[in-house]
Coordinates of C-alpha atoms in Angstrom, one line a residue:
M1 CA -0.5 0.3 0.4
G2 CA 1.5 3.4 -0.8
L3 CA 0.8 6.6 0.6
T4 CA -2.0 7.1 -1.8
E5 CA -3.8 4.4 0.1
Y6 CA -3.5 5.8 4.0
I7 CA -5.5 8.3 2.5
G8 CA -8.2 7.2 0.7
I9 CA -8.9 4.8 4.1
L10 CA -8.6 7.9 6.5
R11 CA -11.6 9.8 3.9
K12 CA -13.0 6.5 4.3
R13 CA -12.7 5.5 7.5
W14 CA -12.2 8.4 9.2
L15 CA -15.7 7.5 11.0
S16 CA -14.2 4.6 13.4
I17 CA -10.7 6.8 13.4
A18 CA -12.5 9.6 15.0
A19 CA -14.5 7.6 17.3
A20 CA -11.9 5.3 18.0
V21 CA -9.8 8.3 18.9
V22 CA -12.6 10.0 21.7
V23 CA -12.7 6.7 23.3
G24 CA -8.8 6.7 24.3
L25 CA -9.5 10.1 25.1
C26 CA -12.3 9.2 27.6
V27 CA -10.7 5.9 29.3
A28 CA -7.8 8.3 29.5
A29 CA -9.7 11.1 31.6
L30 CA -11.4 8.8 33.4
A31 CA -8.5 7.0 34.0
S32 CA -7.3 10.6 35.0
V33 CA -10.7 11.2 37.3
L34 CA -10.6 8.3 39.0
A35 CA -6.7 7.5 39.9
T36 CA -6.0 8.7 43.2
P37 CA -3.0 11.3 43.9
T38 CA 0.0 11.2 44.6
Y39 CA 2.9 13.4 46.3
Q40 CA 6.8 13.4 46.0
A41 CA 8.6 14.6 48.3
V42 CA 13.3 14.6 47.6
A43 CA 15.5 14.3 50.7
Q44 CA 18.9 14.3 49.9
V45 CA 22.1 13.0 52.7
Y46 CA 25.8 13.4 51.7
V47 CA 28.4 11.0 52.5
S48 CA 32.0 11.5 53.5
V49 CA 34.7 10.3 56.2
R50 CA 35.1 12.0 59.4
G51 CA 39.0 14.3 59.5
G52 CA 42.2 11.4 59.0
A53 CA 46.2 12.9 59.8
S54 CA 47.4 13.2 56.7
V55 CA 46.2 14.6 52.8
D56 CA 46.9 10.7 52.4
D57 CA 44.0 9.4 55.2
L58 CA 41.2 11.7 53.2
V59 CA 42.2 10.6 49.7
Q60 CA 42.0 7.1 50.8
G61 CA 39.0 7.9 52.6
S62 CA 37.4 9.5 49.7
A63 CA 38.0 6.8 47.7
Y64 CA 36.8 3.8 49.9
T65 CA 33.2 6.4 50.5
G66 CA 33.3 7.1 46.9
R67 CA 32.8 2.8 46.2
Q68 CA 30.3 2.3 50.0
V69 CA 28.1 4.9 48.6
Q70 CA 25.8 2.6 45.6
S71 CA 26.0 0.5 49.0
Y72 CA 24.4 3.0 51.1
A73 CA 21.6 4.0 48.3
A74 CA 20.4 -0.1 48.0
L75 CA 20.9 -0.3 52.2
A76 CA 18.2 2.2 52.4
T77 CA 15.0 0.5 50.9
S78 CA 16.1 -2.2 53.9
P79 CA 13.9 -3.8 56.7
R80 CA 16.7 -2.4 58.7
V81 CA 16.6 1.0 57.2
L82 CA 13.3 1.5 57.1
S83 CA 11.8 -0.4 59.9
P84 CA 12.8 2.1 62.7
V85 CA 10.4 4.8 59.8
I86 CA 7.2 2.8 60.4
E87 CA 7.6 2.5 64.0
E88 CA 8.7 5.8 64.4
L89 CA 5.9 7.0 61.4
G90 CA 3.5 5.0 62.9
L91 CA 2.3 4.1 59.4
G92 CA 1.2 0.7 60.0
V93 CA 2.6 -1.1 56.9
T94 CA 4.9 -3.2 55.4
P95 CA 9.0 -2.5 55.2
Q96 CA 8.2 -4.3 51.2
E97 CA 5.5 -2.6 50.7
L98 CA 6.8 1.0 52.5
A99 CA 9.8 -0.2 50.1
S100 CA 7.4 0.8 47.6
G101 CA 7.1 3.6 47.6
V102 CA 10.9 5.2 48.1
V103 CA 13.4 5.4 46.0
A104 CA 17.5 6.0 46.6
D105 CA 19.6 7.1 43.3
Q106 CA 23.2 7.8 43.3
P107 CA 23.8 10.3 40.8
P108 CA 26.8 10.2 38.9
D109 CA 30.8 11.1 40.3
T110 CA 29.2 11.7 43.6
V111 CA 28.9 11.0 47.4
L112 CA 25.6 12.2 47.5
I113 CA 22.4 10.1 47.7
T114 CA 18.7 11.3 47.1
L115 CA 15.5 9.6 48.4
T116 CA 12.9 10.1 46.6
V117 CA 9.8 9.2 49.0
T118 CA 5.7 8.8 46.7
D119 CA 3.1 8.4 49.1
E120 CA -1.3 9.7 49.1
S121 CA -0.6 12.3 51.7
P122 CA 1.5 15.0 51.1
D123 CA 2.9 16.1 54.2
R124 CA 3.5 11.9 54.8
S125 CA 5.9 11.8 52.0
A126 CA 8.0 14.5 53.1
R127 CA 8.3 13.0 56.9
I128 CA 9.1 9.7 55.9
A129 CA 11.9 11.0 53.4
D130 CA 13.7 13.3 56.4
A131 CA 12.3 9.3 58.0
V132 CA 14.5 7.4 56.3
A133 CA 17.6 10.1 55.6
E134 CA 17.8 9.3 59.4
S135 CA 17.8 6.2 60.0
L136 CA 20.5 5.1 56.4
A137 CA 22.6 7.5 58.2
T138 CA 22.4 5.9 61.3
V139 CA 21.9 2.5 60.2
V140 CA 25.6 3.1 58.5
Q141 CA 27.6 4.3 61.7
E142 CA 26.4 1.0 63.0
L143 CA 27.8 -1.0 60.4
E144 CA 31.1 0.7 59.9
Q145 CA 31.9 0.5 63.6
T146 CA 35.7 -0.4 63.8
G147 CA 35.7 -1.6 67.2
E148 CA 33.1 -1.3 70.4
A149 CA 35.2 2.0 71.7
Q150 CA 35.5 3.7 68.2
E151 CA 33.1 5.4 65.5
S152 CA 32.2 4.9 62.6
P153 CA 34.8 6.7 60.1
V154 CA 31.8 7.2 57.9
Q155 CA 29.5 10.5 58.4
I156 CA 26.7 10.8 56.5
S157 CA 24.9 14.3 57.1
T158 CA 21.1 15.4 55.9
V159 CA 22.1 18.3 53.8
R160 CA 18.4 18.8 51.5
E161 CA 15.5 18.2 54.4
A162 CA 12.5 16.9 52.4
V163 CA 9.8 20.0 51.2
V164 CA 5.8 19.0 51.4
P165 CA 4.2 18.4 48.3
T166 CA 2.4 21.0 46.6
H167 CA 1.7 19.7 43.6
P168 CA 0.5 15.7 43.0
V169 CA 2.9 13.9 40.6
S170 CA 0.3 11.8 39.3
P171 CA -2.3 11.7 37.8
R172 CA -0.7 13.2 34.8
V173 CA -4.0 14.8 33.5
A174 CA -2.5 16.1 29.9
L175 CA 0.2 13.4 29.2
N176 CA -2.5 10.9 30.0
L177 CA -5.0 13.1 27.5
A178 CA -2.1 13.3 24.9
L179 CA -1.4 9.1 25.1
G180 CA -6.0 8.4 25.0
L181 CA -5.4 10.5 21.9
A182 CA -1.9 8.6 20.2
L183 CA -3.3 5.5 21.1
G184 CA -7.1 5.8 19.5
L185 CA -5.7 7.5 16.7
L186 CA -3.1 4.8 16.1
V187 CA -5.6 1.4 17.4
G188 CA -7.9 3.1 15.1
F189 CA -5.8 3.6 12.2
G190 CA -4.6 0.4 12.8
A191 CA -7.7 -1.7 12.6
A192 CA -9.0 0.5 9.6
V193 CA -5.6 -0.6 7.0
L194 CA -6.9 -4.3 8.9
R195 CA -10.0 -4.4 8.1
D196 CA -9.2 -2.4 4.5
L197 CA -7.5 -5.2 4.1
L198 CA -9.5 -8.0 5.3
D199 CA -12.2 -6.6 3.3
T200 CA -12.9 -8.3 -0.3
R201 CA -16.0 -6.5 -1.8
I202 CA -15.1 -4.2 -4.0
R203 CA -16.2 -0.4 -3.7
S204 CA -14.8 1.3 -6.1
V205 CA -13.9 1.4 -10.0
A206 CA -9.8 1.3 -9.2
Q207 CA -10.3 -2.3 -7.9
V208 CA -12.5 -3.6 -10.7
E209 CA -9.9 -2.1 -12.9
A210 CA -6.9 -3.5 -10.6
M211 CA -8.0 -7.3 -10.3
T212 CA -9.3 -7.3 -14.4
D213 CA -8.5 -6.6 -17.8
V214 CA -11.5 -5.8 -19.0
S215 CA -12.9 -2.1 -19.4
V216 CA -15.5 -1.1 -17.0
I217 CA -18.0 1.8 -19.2
G218 CA -20.0 2.9 -16.3
A219 CA -19.7 3.9 -13.4
I220 CA -23.8 4.3 -11.5
A221 CA -24.1 6.0 -7.9
F222 CA -26.5 5.4 -5.7
E223 CA -28.9 7.1 -4.7
E224 CA -31.1 7.2 -1.4
E225 CA -34.5 7.9 -4.4
A226 CA -33.1 4.9 -5.9
V227 CA -34.9 2.9 -4.5
E228 CA -38.1 3.9 -4.3
H229 CA -37.7 5.2 -7.5
P230 CA -35.9 2.5 -9.6
L231 CA -36.2 4.3 -13.3
I232 CA -34.9 7.8 -13.9
I233 CA -37.6 8.3 -15.7
Q234 CA -39.5 8.8 -12.4
G235 CA -36.3 10.4 -10.4
S236 CA -34.1 13.2 -11.8
P237 CA -33.8 13.2 -15.0
Q238 CA -30.9 15.7 -14.9
G239 CA -29.4 14.1 -11.5
P240 CA -25.8 12.0 -11.2
R241 CA -27.7 8.8 -12.3
A242 CA -29.5 10.0 -15.1
E243 CA -25.5 11.8 -16.5
A244 CA -24.3 8.1 -15.1
F245 CA -26.2 6.8 -17.5
R246 CA -25.7 9.0 -20.6
R247 CA -22.0 8.6 -20.5
L248 CA -22.5 4.5 -20.2
R249 CA -24.8 4.9 -23.3
T250 CA -21.5 6.3 -25.4
N251 CA -19.6 3.8 -24.4
M252 CA -22.2 2.0 -25.5
Q253 CA -22.1 2.8 -28.7
F254 CA -17.9 2.0 -28.8
L255 CA -18.5 -1.3 -28.2
E256 CA -21.1 -2.1 -30.6
A257 CA -18.2 0.4 -33.2
G258 CA -16.0 -2.2 -32.2
G259 CA -17.5 -4.8 -33.9
S260 CA -19.7 -6.2 -31.2
S261 CA -23.4 -6.8 -32.5
P262 CA -26.2 -5.0 -31.5
T263 CA -27.5 -7.1 -28.7
F264 CA -26.1 -7.1 -25.4
V265 CA -26.6 -9.1 -22.5
V266 CA -26.6 -7.9 -19.6
S267 CA -25.5 -10.4 -16.2
S268 CA -24.2 -9.7 -12.8
A269 CA -22.2 -12.3 -10.9
L270 CA -25.2 -12.6 -7.9
P271 CA -28.6 -11.3 -7.3
G272 CA -29.5 -7.9 -5.9
E273 CA -26.3 -6.3 -8.0
G274 CA -28.9 -3.8 -10.4
K275 CA -28.8 -6.0 -13.0
S276 CA -32.5 -5.3 -14.1
T277 CA -33.0 -1.4 -13.3
T278 CA -29.6 -0.6 -15.4
C279 CA -30.8 -2.3 -18.4
I280 CA -34.1 -0.7 -18.2
N281 CA -32.2 2.9 -17.2
L282 CA -30.0 1.9 -20.4
A283 CA -32.7 0.8 -22.7
I284 CA -34.9 4.8 -21.7
T285 CA -31.8 6.4 -22.6
L286 CA -30.6 4.9 -25.5
A287 CA -34.5 5.8 -26.6
D288 CA -34.0 9.2 -25.0
M289 CA -31.0 9.8 -27.8
G290 CA -33.6 8.3 -31.3
S291 CA -32.8 4.9 -31.1
K292 CA -35.0 2.2 -31.5
V293 CA -34.4 -0.6 -29.1
V294 CA -35.8 -2.9 -27.0
V295 CA -35.7 -4.1 -23.2
V296 CA -36.0 -8.5 -23.6
D297 CA -36.5 -10.0 -20.5
A298 CA -34.5 -13.2 -20.0
D299 CA -34.5 -14.0 -16.4
L300 CA -36.9 -16.2 -16.7
R301 CA -36.2 -17.4 -12.8
R302 CA -37.4 -13.8 -11.2
P303 CA -38.4 -12.1 -14.2
S304 CA -38.6 -8.3 -12.8
V305 CA -38.8 -6.1 -16.2
S306 CA -42.1 -5.9 -16.3
R307 CA -42.7 -5.5 -12.4
Y308 CA -40.5 -2.3 -13.3
M309 CA -42.0 -0.8 -15.9
G310 CA -46.1 -1.2 -15.4
L311 CA -46.2 -3.7 -18.1
E312 CA -48.0 -7.5 -18.3
G313 CA -45.3 -10.2 -18.1
A314 CA -47.4 -13.2 -18.4
V315 CA -47.2 -12.9 -22.2
G316 CA -43.4 -12.7 -23.9
L317 CA -40.6 -14.7 -24.5
T318 CA -40.9 -17.7 -23.1
T319 CA -44.5 -17.9 -25.3
V320 CA -42.4 -16.9 -28.1
L321 CA -40.2 -19.2 -27.6
I322 CA -42.7 -22.2 -27.8
G323 CA -44.7 -20.9 -31.2
R324 CA -47.7 -19.8 -28.6
T325 CA -47.1 -16.0 -29.9
T326 CA -45.0 -13.7 -32.4
I327 CA -42.5 -10.6 -31.6
D328 CA -45.4 -8.6 -32.7
D329 CA -47.7 -9.2 -30.7
A330 CA -45.7 -10.5 -27.3
V331 CA -43.7 -6.4 -28.1
Q332 CA -45.2 -3.8 -25.2
T333 CA -44.3 -0.1 -26.2
W334 CA -43.6 2.0 -23.8
G335 CA -42.6 6.0 -23.1
N336 CA -41.9 7.4 -26.4
R337 CA -42.7 4.5 -28.8
N338 CA -38.7 4.5 -29.5
L339 CA -38.3 1.9 -26.7
S340 CA -40.1 -1.9 -27.1
V341 CA -39.8 -4.4 -24.3
L342 CA -40.4 -7.8 -24.1
A343 CA -41.3 -9.7 -21.3
S344 CA -40.5 -13.2 -20.0
G345 CA -44.0 -14.4 -20.0
Q346 CA -44.4 -17.6 -18.4
V347 CA -41.5 -19.0 -16.0
P348 CA -40.2 -22.6 -17.8
P349 CA -38.9 -25.7 -15.6
N350 CA -36.1 -25.6 -17.7
P351 CA -35.1 -21.7 -19.0
S352 CA -31.2 -22.9 -19.9
E353 CA -32.3 -25.0 -22.2
L354 CA -34.9 -22.9 -23.6
L355 CA -33.0 -19.9 -23.5
G356 CA -30.5 -21.9 -25.9
S357 CA -31.9 -23.3 -28.6
L358 CA -32.8 -22.5 -31.8
A359 CA -35.8 -20.8 -31.1
M360 CA -33.8 -18.2 -29.1
A361 CA -31.4 -17.8 -31.8
Q362 CA -33.5 -16.9 -34.1
V363 CA -35.7 -14.4 -32.6
L364 CA -32.2 -12.4 -31.1
R365 CA -31.9 -12.3 -35.0
E366 CA -35.2 -11.1 -35.9
L367 CA -34.8 -7.9 -32.7
E368 CA -31.1 -7.5 -34.2
R369 CA -33.5 -7.3 -37.9
R370 CA -35.5 -4.8 -36.1
Y371 CA -34.1 -2.3 -33.0
D372 CA -30.8 -0.9 -34.1
A373 CA -30.1 -2.1 -29.8
V374 CA -31.2 -5.1 -28.0
I375 CA -30.5 -4.8 -24.4
I376 CA -31.7 -8.3 -22.6
D377 CA -31.5 -8.8 -18.9
T378 CA -30.8 -12.6 -17.5
A379 CA -30.3 -14.2 -14.6
P380 CA -27.0 -14.4 -12.9
L381 CA -23.9 -16.1 -13.9
L382 CA -22.4 -17.3 -10.3
P383 CA -26.4 -19.4 -9.3
V384 CA -27.0 -20.5 -12.1
T385 CA -25.9 -20.9 -15.5
D386 CA -29.2 -19.1 -17.8
G387 CA -26.8 -16.2 -18.4
A388 CA -23.7 -17.8 -19.8
V389 CA -25.8 -19.6 -22.1
L390 CA -27.4 -16.8 -23.2
A391 CA -24.4 -15.1 -23.3
K392 CA -22.4 -17.8 -26.0
L393 CA -25.3 -17.0 -28.0
A394 CA -25.0 -13.5 -27.9
G395 CA -20.9 -12.9 -28.0
G396 CA -20.5 -11.9 -25.2
A397 CA -22.0 -10.0 -22.0
V398 CA -21.8 -6.3 -19.6
I399 CA -21.2 -7.7 -16.1
V400 CA -23.2 -5.5 -13.9
V401 CA -21.2 -5.0 -9.9
G402 CA -22.4 -3.7 -6.8
A403 CA -20.2 -1.8 -4.7
G404 CA -20.3 -3.2 -1.2
L405 CA -21.8 -6.1 -2.3
T406 CA -19.8 -8.0 -4.8
H407 CA -17.0 -9.8 -3.6
R408 CA -13.8 -9.4 -5.5
H409 CA -13.4 -13.2 -5.7
Q410 CA -17.9 -13.5 -6.9
L411 CA -16.7 -11.2 -10.2
A412 CA -14.1 -13.3 -10.7
E413 CA -15.9 -16.4 -10.8
A414 CA -18.8 -14.6 -13.2
L415 CA -16.0 -14.0 -15.4
D416 CA -14.4 -17.9 -15.6
A417 CA -18.1 -18.6 -15.9
L418 CA -18.6 -17.1 -19.3
A419 CA -14.6 -18.1 -19.9
K420 CA -15.4 -21.6 -19.6
A421 CA -18.7 -20.9 -21.9
G422 CA -16.4 -19.9 -24.7
T423 CA -17.4 -16.2 -24.8
G424 CA -16.6 -13.2 -22.6
A425 CA -17.2 -10.1 -21.0
H426 CA -17.5 -7.0 -23.0
G427 CA -17.0 -4.7 -20.4
V428 CA -17.8 -4.3 -16.2
I429 CA -21.2 -1.7 -15.2
V430 CA -20.2 -0.5 -11.4
N431 CA -23.8 0.1 -9.8
R432 CA -24.1 1.2 -6.6
L433 CA -20.6 4.0 -5.8
P434 CA -20.6 6.9 -3.9
L435 CA -21.2 10.1 -4.9
E436 CA -17.4 10.7 -4.9
E437 CA -16.3 7.7 -6.6
Q438 CA -18.7 8.2 -9.6
G439 CA -16.7 10.4 -11.7
S440 CA -16.1 14.6 -11.5
Y441 CA -18.7 15.5 -13.9
R442 CA -20.8 17.8 -11.5
Y443 CA -17.8 19.9 -10.5
Y444 CA -17.8 21.8 -14.1
G445 CA -21.3 22.3 -13.7
Y446 CA -23.0 19.6 -16.1
G447 CA -25.8 17.8 -14.5
S448 CA -27.6 20.8 -13.0
E449 CA -29.9 22.3 -16.2
P450 CA -31.8 20.3 -17.8
S451 CA -29.9 21.5 -21.6
V452 CA -28.9 19.9 -24.6
P453 CA -25.9 20.6 -26.2
P454 CA -27.1 22.8 -29.9
G455 CA -26.5 20.1 -32.3
D456 CA -27.4 16.8 -29.7
E457 CA -31.5 17.0 -30.6
V458 CA -32.8 14.3 -32.3
D459 CA -35.0 14.8 -34.9
G460 CA -38.2 14.5 -34.3
A461 CA -37.3 13.2 -30.6
P462 CA -38.4 15.7 -27.6
P463 CA -35.8 17.7 -25.5
R464 CA -33.9 15.4 -23.0
H465 CA -35.8 17.0 -20.5
V466 CA -39.3 16.9 -21.6
R467 CA -40.2 13.3 -20.2
P468 CA -43.5 12.4 -21.7
R469 CA -46.5 11.1 -18.4
L470 CA -46.6 7.3 -18.5
W471 CA -49.8 4.8 -16.7
P472 CA -49.1 1.4 -15.9
G473 CA -50.8 -1.1 -18.4
P474 CA -49.3 -2.7 -20.9
G475 CA -48.1 -1.4 -23.6
R476 CA -50.6 2.3 -23.4
V477 CA -48.1 5.7 -23.3
A478 CA -49.1 9.3 -22.8
S479 CA -47.1 11.1 -25.0
T480 CA -48.4 13.1 -27.3
P481 CA -49.6 11.6 -30.9
P482 CA -48.2 12.7 -34.1
T483 CA -51.0 15.3 -35.8
E484 CA -52.4 12.6 -38.5
G485 CA -51.7 12.4 -42.2
T486 CA -48.0 14.0 -40.5
A487 CA -45.1 12.5 -42.0
A488 CA -43.0 9.9 -39.5
S489 CA -39.8 12.3 -38.8
P490 CA -36.3 10.1 -39.4
R491 CA -35.1 8.0 -36.6
R492 CA -31.1 7.8 -36.3
P493 CA -29.9 4.7 -35.5
L494 CA -27.3 3.8 -32.3
L495 CA -24.8 3.2 -34.3
P496 CA -24.4 2.0 -38.4
V497 CA -25.3 -1.9 -38.3
E498 CA -24.6 -5.2 -40.6
R499 CA -27.9 -6.6 -40.9
G500 CA -28.6 -9.9 -40.9
T501 CA -31.1 -12.0 -43.4
S502 CA -34.3 -11.8 -41.4
V503 CA -36.3 -14.9 -40.1
T504 CA -39.7 -16.6 -39.3
V505 CA -40.1 -16.9 -35.9
G506 CA -43.3 -17.5 -33.8
A507 CA -43.0 -21.4 -35.1
P508 CA -43.0 -24.4 -32.2
A509 CA -39.6 -24.6 -31.7
I510 CA -38.1 -27.8 -30.9
R511 CA -38.9 -28.7 -27.4
S512 CA -38.5 -32.4 -25.3
G513 CA -41.2 -33.8 -23.8
S514 CA -44.9 -32.6 -23.5
K515 CA -46.4 -29.6 -25.3
D516 CA -47.4 -29.0 -22.1
D517 CA -44.6 -27.5 -21.3
G518 CA -43.9 -24.3 -20.1

């Protein structure tokens, strides 16, 4: 991971990192409030040798005390020194407990011993420090006596009596808060990095581009109103999602210009990633441009196109495939008359076989002859093989990836399913992206005005910001009909495509089983 990735984690996980910092500060503040204040008092003693008869005696005595000072400092926390202090002050503790609050240090290159006493009472800490200094002098004199009648050659004198402290040494509130801040920041950022490393969900276009060579041809933002109004014609026609579908429309035109057929199979790795609404909205934007488009609901297990578009779904693709009706009777007009819908029809018992049949190939060829673009919604690739079968028949598929829903290995498995079927992916559409991930078009002022750039109007088509009114029901439109007796306006195709030979559709298809199958 580089600096850019870490900054991205900070931007994405800043709320959890801030929460960890707040928790660290709260814990530090609580610990400071609950901690018992303690005070420190300091006394200092000087170790010397009693006067000698000559200079040599003084030098030898000085060297002797220099070697003994470390031993005297260690002796200061021994029970022999502390027991008299406990008795004198009536402390009611053991020598070991008192020793935990007493520290004896020797400053370098000196014969001084510094006694530091820590206690909950400021007055008691000063009295203990002075008492330990006096007790140490007495014990050392006893230990250094050379005879019964002689005095000890070593003398310990108090040079600094303890002063009653006025401020506690702990808790140190500022230091505790600083440590809580640092610890909270470290834990929060560490947890964010670990979570990002362990999170295999696809959350950005960059992650898709990093794991596959398939081009990302669309990035669709997630909006709250999309849940209640999944079709862009019902929501904001100039919002971020609408602009994203217009960019997707442009990229789909380049796919067709690259030699692909005008048939686009749209699938996903798993259900719930938004492939059906993507199909419909893409078809709407293509039809708004003046192209003649048909949406085919080939998800024969959980069809939803007719439900989203308010059309009758009982008659459709399956009834055409088994020869009970024709395309002309099954196709329903929607919107501005450039958009048609072929619903799924009744759910059959053998969807994969039906979609891979010769009749399905004939239906596709006929739809390609009649329309500029054929947008097919099919089942997800991982649960069933329907999508791969239909993708092979159409020469490829477009994969919709739900940001925050699809894992990286699931997208890889979906692409592998297409490869095993002998086909591939035309591109990937990343759906449900956060607005900041979708693109920067809004920073240039686009998407806010419902105007059409000069020269981009479609002959005979209404401006993009003028939407036809719709009523639910099969084939019912409320757009203003053309004036009777006027010629129809010329239609601009999606892109020039080579048309194949027309075939007869509607004859009974070859089926296994009885005539009532499906």
